[in-house]
């Protein structure tokens, strides 16, 4: 057994378990039907599928050796991770809209916009996953192989370029969110004639959280995306594993950042597992702008 494959399988198991719990909580709780939780559920579903894909890839690699199965597994992983990254972008857009259009955010138009974003994200992800299966692979042309077999160099270049574009859009939106948060804090300071310590702490915490979210996303995926572009298939496979493994950790961290920190999900999880939720305990409902 390749120890790197074992680590990917273990990572996939942890990812699947974490995100299966999030999906179960959102499906179990009727109160979690707002657009924000629909987006979180989409992210958790994509990461759950990615975790299952890593497990299946390990099983089929050592149990069922078949070119067809290999293509299907790789396509499944590409589609799942693409849906995960796309869902992160949708969540970022949602957070921006909740601040930029705060007065009209809770409207039917917002719901339609979010459903359209998710449909587009999953549709594009499915198309990207089908490309290797439909023939864009290097099974019969090894010279065209990339660092991720059986994907071609042009295929991984397309995927990397898509990631860079999404990362830049998210970076721009989070910078705009920081500007809005700071502007709101400044307006409050003008109304009260000074910036209180609590406002300063809240603003600093919000900006720090945004930096952690974007930093975690970039640190997880950037090394792999860059290596897919500059790497050569003749390089040792350890380089591919060493950059791919941190990318999978993003799907492991996503539930902690976007789900388990949310107090509504914490309450639903308490009810689901304990069944002893005390009604007198209050939880503050969060909006997408609470970062």
mmCIF file of C-alpha atoms in Angstrom:
data_model
loop_
_atom_site.group_PDB
_atom_site.id
_atom_site.type_symbol
_atom_site.label_atom_id
_atom_site.label_comp_id
_atom_site.label_asym_id
_atom_site.label_seq_id
_atom_site.Cartn_x
_atom_site.Cartn_y
_atom_site.Cartn_z
ATOM 1 C CA UNK A 1 0.000 0.000 0.000
ATOM 2 C CA UNK A 2 1.151 3.490 -0.854
ATOM 3 C CA UNK A 3 1.132 5.472 2.440
ATOM 4 C CA UNK A 4 0.007 8.579 0.553
ATOM 5 C CA UNK A 5 -3.057 6.718 -0.733
ATOM 6 C CA UNK A 6 -3.787 5.576 2.811
ATOM 7 C CA UNK A 7 -3.593 9.173 4.072
ATOM 8 C CA UNK A 8 -5.933 10.323 1.306
ATOM 9 C CA UNK A 9 -8.378 7.564 2.243
ATOM 10 C CA UNK A 10 -8.217 8.520 5.922
ATOM 11 C CA UNK A 11 -8.706 12.154 4.964
ATOM 12 C CA UNK A 12 -11.696 11.195 2.825
ATOM 13 C CA UNK A 13 -13.231 9.231 5.711
ATOM 14 C CA UNK A 14 -12.915 12.198 8.071
ATOM 15 C CA UNK A 15 -14.337 14.540 5.430
ATOM 16 C CA UNK A 16 -17.304 12.249 4.750
ATOM 17 C CA UNK A 17 -18.153 11.843 8.447
ATOM 18 C CA UNK A 18 -17.926 15.562 9.237
ATOM 19 C CA UNK A 19 -20.019 16.697 6.314
ATOM 20 C CA UNK A 20 -22.553 13.865 6.582
ATOM 21 C CA UNK A 21 -23.340 15.199 10.059
ATOM 22 C CA UNK A 22 -23.874 18.720 8.690
ATOM 23 C CA UNK A 23 -26.148 17.439 5.910
ATOM 24 C CA UNK A 24 -28.128 15.350 8.426
ATOM 25 C CA UNK A 25 -28.580 18.326 10.756
ATOM 26 C CA UNK A 26 -29.792 20.629 7.975
ATOM 27 C CA UNK A 27 -32.187 17.984 6.620
ATOM 28 C CA UNK A 28 -33.408 17.129 10.126
ATOM 29 C CA UNK A 29 -34.157 20.719 11.203
ATOM 30 C CA UNK A 30 -37.077 22.431 9.399
ATOM 31 C CA UNK A 31 -35.877 25.785 10.780
ATOM 32 C CA UNK A 32 -32.698 25.553 8.712
ATOM 33 C CA UNK A 33 -34.353 26.341 5.391
ATOM 34 C CA UNK A 34 -33.037 29.868 4.878
ATOM 35 C CA UNK A 35 -30.869 30.705 1.846
ATOM 36 C CA UNK A 36 -27.773 30.814 4.032
ATOM 37 C CA UNK A 37 -28.242 27.225 5.212
ATOM 38 C CA UNK A 38 -29.110 26.084 1.691
ATOM 39 C CA UNK A 39 -25.655 27.290 0.675
ATOM 40 C CA UNK A 40 -24.017 25.634 3.664
ATOM 41 C CA UNK A 41 -25.883 22.431 2.810
ATOM 42 C CA UNK A 42 -24.631 22.632 -0.775
ATOM 43 C CA UNK A 43 -21.057 23.017 0.462
ATOM 44 C CA UNK A 44 -21.430 20.123 2.899
ATOM 45 C CA UNK A 45 -22.964 17.900 0.199
ATOM 46 C CA UNK A 46 -20.122 18.654 -2.215
ATOM 47 C CA UNK A 47 -17.495 17.950 0.469
ATOM 48 C CA UNK A 48 -19.333 14.776 1.491
ATOM 49 C CA UNK A 49 -19.205 13.538 -2.106
ATOM 50 C CA UNK A 50 -15.523 14.487 -2.311
ATOM 51 C CA UNK A 51 -14.801 12.437 0.812
ATOM 52 C CA UNK A 52 -16.681 9.461 -0.589
ATOM 53 C CA UNK A 53 -14.792 9.889 -3.863
ATOM 54 C CA UNK A 54 -11.446 9.665 -2.063
ATOM 55 C CA UNK A 55 -12.579 6.463 -0.341
ATOM 56 C CA UNK A 56 -13.857 4.938 -3.594
ATOM 57 C CA UNK A 57 -10.663 5.919 -5.373
ATOM 58 C CA UNK A 58 -8.643 4.017 -2.774
ATOM 59 C CA UNK A 59 -10.896 0.952 -2.959
ATOM 60 C CA UNK A 60 -10.962 0.794 -6.757
ATOM 61 C CA UNK A 61 -7.235 1.444 -7.011
ATOM 62 C CA UNK A 62 -6.360 -1.611 -4.930
ATOM 63 C CA UNK A 63 -9.382 -3.861 -5.457
ATOM 64 C CA UNK A 64 -10.812 -3.197 -8.929
ATOM 65 C CA UNK A 65 -8.223 -2.129 -11.487
ATOM 66 C CA UNK A 66 -10.066 -0.806 -14.514
ATOM 67 C CA UNK A 67 -9.520 2.149 -16.851
ATOM 68 C CA UNK A 68 -13.252 2.819 -16.979
ATOM 69 C CA UNK A 69 -13.592 2.786 -13.191
ATOM 70 C CA UNK A 70 -10.524 5.022 -12.910
ATOM 71 C CA UNK A 71 -12.049 7.597 -15.255
ATOM 72 C CA UNK A 72 -15.373 7.519 -13.431
ATOM 73 C CA UNK A 73 -13.674 7.966 -10.052
ATOM 74 C CA UNK A 74 -11.482 10.835 -11.251
ATOM 75 C CA UNK A 75 -14.478 12.512 -12.896
ATOM 76 C CA UNK A 76 -16.469 12.103 -9.678
ATOM 77 C CA UNK A 77 -13.660 13.708 -7.648
ATOM 78 C CA UNK A 78 -13.266 16.596 -10.118
ATOM 79 C CA UNK A 79 -17.008 17.306 -10.044
ATOM 80 C CA UNK A 80 -17.181 17.088 -6.229
ATOM 81 C CA UNK A 81 -14.229 19.358 -5.518
ATOM 82 C CA UNK A 82 -15.363 21.788 -8.220
ATOM 83 C CA UNK A 83 -18.807 21.923 -6.584
ATOM 84 C CA UNK A 84 -17.141 22.538 -3.211
ATOM 85 C CA UNK A 85 -15.085 25.470 -4.507
ATOM 86 C CA UNK A 86 -18.104 26.846 -6.393
ATOM 87 C CA UNK A 87 -20.243 26.623 -3.245
ATOM 88 C CA UNK A 88 -17.594 28.592 -1.355
ATOM 89 C CA UNK A 89 -17.851 31.291 -4.014
ATOM 90 C CA UNK A 90 -21.656 31.277 -3.706
ATOM 91 C CA UNK A 91 -21.386 31.688 0.075
ATOM 92 C CA UNK A 92 -19.014 34.629 -0.423
ATOM 93 C CA UNK A 93 -21.431 36.276 -2.858
ATOM 94 C CA UNK A 94 -24.279 35.687 -0.407
ATOM 95 C CA UNK A 95 -22.357 37.330 2.425
ATOM 96 C CA UNK A 96 -21.551 40.294 0.239
ATOM 97 C CA UNK A 97 -25.185 40.715 -0.836
ATOM 98 C CA UNK A 98 -26.401 40.470 2.776
ATOM 99 C CA UNK A 99 -24.282 43.539 3.587
ATOM 100 C CA UNK A 100 -24.470 45.463 0.335
ATOM 101 C CA UNK A 101 -28.250 45.029 -0.084
ATOM 102 C CA UNK A 102 -29.224 44.605 3.550
ATOM 103 C CA UNK A 103 -32.679 46.151 3.129
ATOM 104 C CA UNK A 104 -33.737 43.926 0.236
ATOM 105 C CA UNK A 105 -31.754 40.807 1.133
ATOM 106 C CA UNK A 106 -34.687 38.913 2.695
ATOM 107 C CA UNK A 107 -36.813 38.821 -0.434
ATOM 108 C CA UNK A 108 -37.928 36.340 -3.061
ATOM 109 C CA UNK A 109 -35.396 37.826 -5.464
ATOM 110 C CA UNK A 110 -32.535 36.790 -3.185
ATOM 111 C CA UNK A 111 -33.872 33.244 -2.941
ATOM 112 C CA UNK A 112 -34.127 33.028 -6.724
ATOM 113 C CA UNK A 113 -30.601 34.437 -7.093
ATOM 114 C CA UNK A 114 -29.141 31.871 -4.686
ATOM 115 C CA UNK A 115 -30.933 28.947 -6.311
ATOM 116 C CA UNK A 116 -29.714 30.149 -9.714
ATOM 117 C CA UNK A 117 -26.139 30.392 -8.417
ATOM 118 C CA UNK A 118 -26.285 26.877 -7.006
ATOM 119 C CA UNK A 119 -27.805 25.438 -10.171
ATOM 120 C CA UNK A 120 -25.080 27.067 -12.244
ATOM 121 C CA UNK A 121 -22.323 25.954 -9.846
ATOM 122 C CA UNK A 122 -23.427 22.322 -9.811
ATOM 123 C CA UNK A 123 -24.073 22.330 -13.565
ATOM 124 C CA UNK A 124 -20.580 23.615 -14.363
ATOM 125 C CA UNK A 125 -19.041 21.200 -11.838
ATOM 126 C CA UNK A 126 -20.863 18.266 -13.418
ATOM 127 C CA UNK A 127 -19.622 19.282 -16.870
ATOM 128 C CA UNK A 128 -16.039 19.505 -15.611
ATOM 129 C CA UNK A 129 -16.369 16.052 -14.071
ATOM 130 C CA UNK A 130 -17.726 14.565 -17.282
ATOM 131 C CA UNK A 131 -14.859 15.846 -19.450
ATOM 132 C CA UNK A 132 -12.427 12.983 -18.586
ATOM 133 C CA UNK A 133 -15.172 10.391 -19.010
ATOM 134 C CA UNK A 134 -16.203 11.772 -22.401
ATOM 135 C CA UNK A 135 -12.707 11.469 -23.809
ATOM 136 C CA UNK A 136 -10.573 14.306 -22.438
ATOM 137 C CA UNK A 137 -8.026 11.956 -20.894
ATOM 138 C CA UNK A 138 -4.571 10.583 -21.633
ATOM 139 C CA UNK A 139 -5.196 6.840 -21.431
ATOM 140 C CA UNK A 140 -4.145 6.434 -25.067
ATOM 141 C CA UNK A 141 -1.706 9.346 -25.268
ATOM 142 C CA UNK A 142 0.693 9.262 -22.339
ATOM 143 C CA UNK A 143 2.615 12.265 -23.671
ATOM 144 C CA UNK A 144 -0.437 14.436 -22.971
ATOM 145 C CA UNK A 145 -0.714 13.315 -19.326
ATOM 146 C CA UNK A 146 -0.531 15.829 -16.511
ATOM 147 C CA UNK A 147 0.688 15.404 -12.947
ATOM 148 C CA UNK A 148 -2.779 14.017 -12.197
ATOM 149 C CA UNK A 149 -3.294 10.951 -14.344
ATOM 150 C CA UNK A 150 -5.423 10.277 -16.351
ATOM 151 C CA UNK A 151 -6.194 13.997 -16.748
ATOM 152 C CA UNK A 152 -4.495 15.814 -19.627
ATOM 153 C CA UNK A 153 -2.319 18.898 -19.215
ATOM 154 C CA UNK A 154 -4.930 21.071 -20.911
ATOM 155 C CA UNK A 155 -7.606 19.687 -18.594
ATOM 156 C CA UNK A 156 -5.746 20.504 -15.364
ATOM 157 C CA UNK A 157 -4.773 23.888 -16.816
ATOM 158 C CA UNK A 158 -8.464 24.645 -17.310
ATOM 159 C CA UNK A 159 -9.253 23.523 -13.756
ATOM 160 C CA UNK A 160 -6.386 25.568 -12.303
ATOM 161 C CA UNK A 161 -7.369 28.664 -14.281
ATOM 162 C CA UNK A 162 -10.949 28.286 -13.012
ATOM 163 C CA UNK A 163 -9.661 28.066 -9.442
ATOM 164 C CA UNK A 164 -7.456 31.156 -9.828
ATOM 165 C CA UNK A 165 -10.438 33.085 -11.190
ATOM 166 C CA UNK A 166 -12.669 32.010 -8.295
ATOM 167 C CA UNK A 167 -9.943 32.836 -5.773
ATOM 168 C CA UNK A 168 -9.514 36.342 -7.217
ATOM 169 C CA UNK A 169 -13.289 36.933 -7.165
ATOM 170 C CA UNK A 170 -13.475 35.789 -3.542
ATOM 171 C CA UNK A 171 -10.512 37.993 -2.636
ATOM 172 C CA UNK A 172 -12.186 41.008 -4.246
ATOM 173 C CA UNK A 173 -15.524 40.330 -2.521
ATOM 174 C CA UNK A 174 -13.938 39.847 0.902
ATOM 175 C CA UNK A 175 -12.010 43.104 0.487
ATOM 176 C CA UNK A 176 -15.318 44.815 -0.319
ATOM 177 C CA UNK A 177 -16.915 43.175 2.731
ATOM 178 C CA UNK A 178 -14.090 44.494 4.917
ATOM 179 C CA UNK A 179 -14.646 47.985 3.505
ATOM 180 C CA UNK A 180 -18.377 47.790 4.271
ATOM 181 C CA UNK A 181 -17.732 46.534 7.823
ATOM 182 C CA UNK A 182 -15.203 49.286 8.487
ATOM 183 C CA UNK A 183 -17.537 51.908 6.985
ATOM 184 C CA UNK A 184 -20.374 50.748 9.234
ATOM 185 C CA UNK A 185 -18.104 50.963 12.275
ATOM 186 C CA UNK A 186 -17.066 54.483 11.241
ATOM 187 C CA UNK A 187 -20.703 55.565 10.852
ATOM 188 C CA UNK A 188 -21.530 54.214 14.307
ATOM 189 C CA UNK A 189 -18.538 56.088 15.699
ATOM 190 C CA UNK A 190 -19.748 59.337 14.146
ATOM 191 C CA UNK A 191 -23.217 58.872 15.599
ATOM 192 C CA UNK A 192 -21.836 58.166 19.054
ATOM 193 C CA UNK A 193 -18.956 60.665 18.645
ATOM 194 C CA UNK A 194 -16.394 57.989 19.382
ATOM 195 C CA UNK A 195 -15.566 54.398 18.495
ATOM 196 C CA UNK A 196 -16.259 52.232 21.522
ATOM 197 C CA UNK A 197 -14.025 49.332 22.467
ATOM 198 C CA UNK A 198 -16.776 46.828 21.660
ATOM 199 C CA UNK A 199 -17.189 48.211 18.133
ATOM 200 C CA UNK A 200 -13.436 48.114 17.585
ATOM 201 C CA UNK A 201 -13.215 44.539 18.847
ATOM 202 C CA UNK A 202 -16.171 43.426 16.697
ATOM 203 C CA UNK A 203 -14.702 45.054 13.598
ATOM 204 C CA UNK A 204 -11.263 43.584 14.236
ATOM 205 C CA UNK A 205 -12.788 40.155 14.851
ATOM 206 C CA UNK A 206 -14.810 40.321 11.629
ATOM 207 C CA UNK A 207 -11.813 41.290 9.519
ATOM 208 C CA UNK A 208 -9.650 38.634 11.202
ATOM 209 C CA UNK A 209 -12.275 35.959 10.532
ATOM 210 C CA UNK A 210 -12.442 36.927 6.861
ATOM 211 C CA UNK A 211 -8.646 36.708 6.650
ATOM 212 C CA UNK A 212 -8.718 33.243 8.234
ATOM 213 C CA UNK A 213 -11.428 32.047 5.814
ATOM 214 C CA UNK A 214 -9.631 33.279 2.706
ATOM 215 C CA UNK A 215 -6.196 32.296 4.040
ATOM 216 C CA UNK A 216 -7.337 28.748 4.771
ATOM 217 C CA UNK A 217 -8.883 28.407 1.322
ATOM 218 C CA UNK A 218 -5.801 29.768 -0.432
ATOM 219 C CA UNK A 219 -3.287 27.777 1.629
ATOM 220 C CA UNK A 220 -5.198 24.572 0.930
ATOM 221 C CA UNK A 221 -5.700 24.874 -2.821
ATOM 222 C CA UNK A 222 -3.057 27.264 -4.198
ATOM 223 C CA UNK A 223 -0.080 24.851 -3.936
ATOM 224 C CA UNK A 224 -1.940 22.128 -5.832
ATOM 225 C CA UNK A 225 -3.317 24.532 -8.449
ATOM 226 C CA UNK A 226 0.122 26.030 -9.081
ATOM 227 C CA UNK A 227 1.797 22.619 -9.245
ATOM 228 C CA UNK A 228 -0.788 21.426 -11.783
ATOM 229 C CA UNK A 229 0.343 24.241 -14.081
ATOM 230 C CA UNK A 230 4.124 24.157 -13.580
ATOM 231 C CA UNK A 231 4.583 20.462 -12.743
ATOM 232 C CA UNK A 232 5.748 17.813 -15.158
ATOM 233 C CA UNK A 233 4.372 14.254 -15.258
ATOM 234 C CA UNK A 234 7.947 12.996 -15.094
ATOM 235 C CA UNK A 235 8.357 14.487 -11.619
ATOM 236 C CA UNK A 236 8.079 12.046 -8.670
ATOM 237 C CA UNK A 237 4.467 11.372 -7.719
ATOM 238 C CA UNK A 238 5.247 12.401 -4.143
ATOM 239 C CA UNK A 239 5.032 16.042 -5.274
ATOM 240 C CA UNK A 240 1.480 15.512 -6.479
ATOM 241 C CA UNK A 241 0.465 13.786 -3.254
ATOM 242 C CA UNK A 242 2.171 16.435 -1.104
ATOM 243 C CA UNK A 243 0.135 19.225 -2.745
ATOM 244 C CA UNK A 244 -3.120 17.278 -3.165
ATOM 245 C CA UNK A 245 -3.377 16.189 0.476
ATOM 246 C CA UNK A 246 -3.546 19.775 1.879
ATOM 247 C CA UNK A 247 -6.213 20.551 -0.744
ATOM 248 C CA UNK A 248 -8.409 17.821 0.725
ATOM 249 C CA UNK A 249 -7.993 19.382 4.170
ATOM 250 C CA UNK A 250 -10.052 22.343 2.978
ATOM 251 C CA UNK A 251 -13.101 20.078 2.799
ATOM 252 C CA UNK A 252 -12.270 18.950 6.332
ATOM 253 C CA UNK A 253 -12.069 22.521 7.641
ATOM 254 C CA UNK A 254 -15.143 23.857 5.815
ATOM 255 C CA UNK A 255 -17.697 22.322 8.233
ATOM 256 C CA UNK A 256 -15.899 23.931 11.178
ATOM 257 C CA UNK A 257 -15.814 27.378 9.567
ATOM 258 C CA UNK A 258 -19.231 27.473 7.914
ATOM 259 C CA UNK A 259 -21.385 25.095 9.973
ATOM 260 C CA UNK A 260 -20.272 24.114 13.455
ATOM 261 C CA UNK A 261 -19.547 27.727 14.465
ATOM 262 C CA UNK A 262 -23.147 28.684 13.684
ATOM 263 C CA UNK A 263 -25.333 28.771 16.780
ATOM 264 C CA UNK A 264 -28.452 27.571 14.951
ATOM 265 C CA UNK A 265 -26.615 24.428 13.847
ATOM 266 C CA UNK A 266 -25.193 24.018 17.353
ATOM 267 C CA UNK A 267 -28.733 24.078 18.751
ATOM 268 C CA UNK A 268 -30.006 21.624 16.122
ATOM 269 C CA UNK A 269 -27.067 19.314 16.807
ATOM 270 C CA UNK A 270 -27.819 19.467 20.525
ATOM 271 C CA UNK A 271 -31.447 18.540 19.876
ATOM 272 C CA UNK A 272 -30.503 15.775 17.427
ATOM 273 C CA UNK A 273 -28.069 13.996 19.720
ATOM 274 C CA UNK A 274 -29.254 14.846 23.212
ATOM 275 C CA UNK A 275 -32.960 15.442 22.847
ATOM 276 C CA UNK A 276 -32.701 17.448 26.051
ATOM 277 C CA UNK A 277 -32.597 20.981 24.739
ATOM 278 C CA UNK A 278 -33.812 23.431 27.338
ATOM 279 C CA UNK A 279 -36.181 25.977 25.853
ATOM 280 C CA UNK A 280 -34.971 28.637 28.258
ATOM 281 C CA UNK A 281 -31.514 28.585 26.664
ATOM 282 C CA UNK A 282 -31.421 31.303 24.039
ATOM 283 C CA UNK A 283 -29.451 31.278 20.820
ATOM 284 C CA UNK A 284 -28.930 34.292 18.621
ATOM 285 C CA UNK A 285 -29.864 33.650 15.027
ATOM 286 C CA UNK A 286 -27.080 34.559 12.655
ATOM 287 C CA UNK A 287 -27.283 36.174 9.276
ATOM 288 C CA UNK A 288 -24.845 35.595 6.418
ATOM 289 C CA UNK A 289 -23.106 38.865 7.284
ATOM 290 C CA UNK A 290 -22.086 37.489 10.703
ATOM 291 C CA UNK A 291 -18.569 36.409 9.863
#
